[in-house]
């Protein structure tokens, strides 16, 4: 109910404000107001001047203002005399003459440009000048007179009581000098420079010659020819060479081209130099640009929102000793001797490092994986032969009593809190119980896979939670795609803080396939636009660009702005590939190939890591892989290019590959109530007016009501019509599933069905209305078309 109330208030207030704004913003309105103010200025000026000559005679007549028999000598009658009496006699004295001039310049500004800001500036300085002049005349006149006005004289007397005459003189001098210095930017250096220039010229300079001098100074960097005496030596700088004034008419073509290039290069160098000086001055005056200023009071989620778990790893010496003996015994059965063995206990897995005797082949130990698993009576045995960077062979054995790794423990760790990464993600803990933190900005994209219920969705939540605890809403935005419609719904609460979406869409979390395609293409448009900004800024990546923008070296008037990171999260990629095919794969591949430098990063998760889902193009551009438990060795090879994921024990047990080594982790656990608390905490704070809007993208709309020739119909037209009539649901996705078609062909079939009168018109996200009730009516319609 509260939400509806808010919306109705917006509908009432906003149009009124817009009407008022548009009325005063209208050029005709501004013209009328400007003319009125200019004429009123003349009215006041004439009445003021007339008042100075006739005030004594008119003053006695003002009490009988409504009497028709009494007249005044003021040129603008009783109204002019009354207004003049108020402003001159009762208020400011002679200083009131400033008011008509203020009105005149204000009217000109409104009439020509409609700039109210300039009008406010004119009146601000004008009122200060009027008050200072009135008080000064009040002090000099030493009595209530026409020159000071009653207001100026009374303020003068009041200040004299507190400061005395000497103190008032000093105050008026200070205020007068301050006014001139601030208003006209007068400094001792300016006086000194003007004195030098007047002494050097020794003659009066007219306005036109001053303009000529200024122009010649500005052109001296480009083509002013200096005297031979000034450039007689060979120590000319590039800028002096540029200013040497080569006669282009008499020079050969080669010289013209080379000198043009030199001049252009020097101009760029000079412009950059000027921009650097300007940026330094802006930073000195205002400080660096702060992108978080709009939400300066934003508070990051606190650690007490996350749940505590008992994470003390209990080391069972008997279990360690028994496992060691079984490993040694099994290897001895196959004549494999061991020099030494060491155990490292982790949250869910213990790593046994063995050093075999000299002459033992590693492959012989790797082939005994199943035998060792049998002797230990454990699932999830994994042999690493050899361990990278060590001269040992690792055997990972699951603990009988695994320990929970909470999100709170990894978020509160020193490694994460002190991290200076651009997009830090605390995934979990390693076998040695160390917090594992990675930088998404350097990965640059992450591919996650795992069977249902093995911790894949929890892993996505851990990624998002890490970024929420570390990055301000101005620094990162999420594009969330959730075909299952249930996994990411809690993040709707932070839509106006962290989420990005297409314009004119109701919900930021995307569940519809068509909207996914449009969003991905919109991200491609955003990527191209960002690359254009990087090109004009002459930087290589988003980090350099934002540093330059914060240092105020990029002009917002040229389209530059602070660029937040954008993280695209797709929860179930296989479903999208199945329904949209190439329409999804193409923009995903393009973003994966190019989007790294401009701060768009992809996190794609799937429960079916088969080769038709994770294609070669996608794998090539996702060097970082996170594999939870999968059901087969083939799936493990697809996701990791090797075995191991099929031997995990589930419940957050995962393998992470950053492109080289494969690391076994226990993923941090963050439960739904914890996510709810975090999103409630963020959502309750002041937010941006709306979610971060991506560029608008208009895809191929289904259904255009265009007549389609019967001869041009698809071969599957009748089959498609039967499917639609039987299901009584007119949607392209239905045809895709039933007839195993791509999105484009299904869309064309829907167009043809609409043209034939079988389905209704396009109604946005709703399914089309089916106009044919049953198969008999459909056959009758199609037969009549043929006849």
Coordinates of C-alpha atoms in Angstrom, one line a residue, residues 708-720 739 741 744-746 748-750 752-753:
X708 CA 3.4 -12.9 -45.6
X709 CA 2.9 -14.7 -48.9
X710 CA 1.7 -18.3 -48.6
X711 CA 4.5 -19.4 -50.9
X712 CA 7.1 -17.9 -48.5
X713 CA 5.9 -19.8 -45.4
X714 CA 8.3 -22.0 -43.5
X715 CA 8.3 -25.7 -44.2
X716 CA 7.3 -26.3 -40.5
X717 CA 4.4 -23.8 -40.7
X718 CA 1.6 -26.4 -40.3
X719 CA 3.5 -28.2 -37.6
X720 CA 4.0 -25.0 -35.7
X739 CA 10.2 -28.2 -32.7
X741 CA 14.3 -24.5 -33.4
X744 CA 15.1 -16.4 -35.1
X745 CA 13.2 -19.2 -36.9
X746 CA 10.7 -19.5 -34.2
X748 CA 9.6 -15.9 -38.1
X749 CA 7.0 -18.7 -37.7
X750 CA 5.2 -16.6 -35.1
X752 CA 3.6 -16.1 -40.3
X753 CA 1.0 -17.4 -37.8

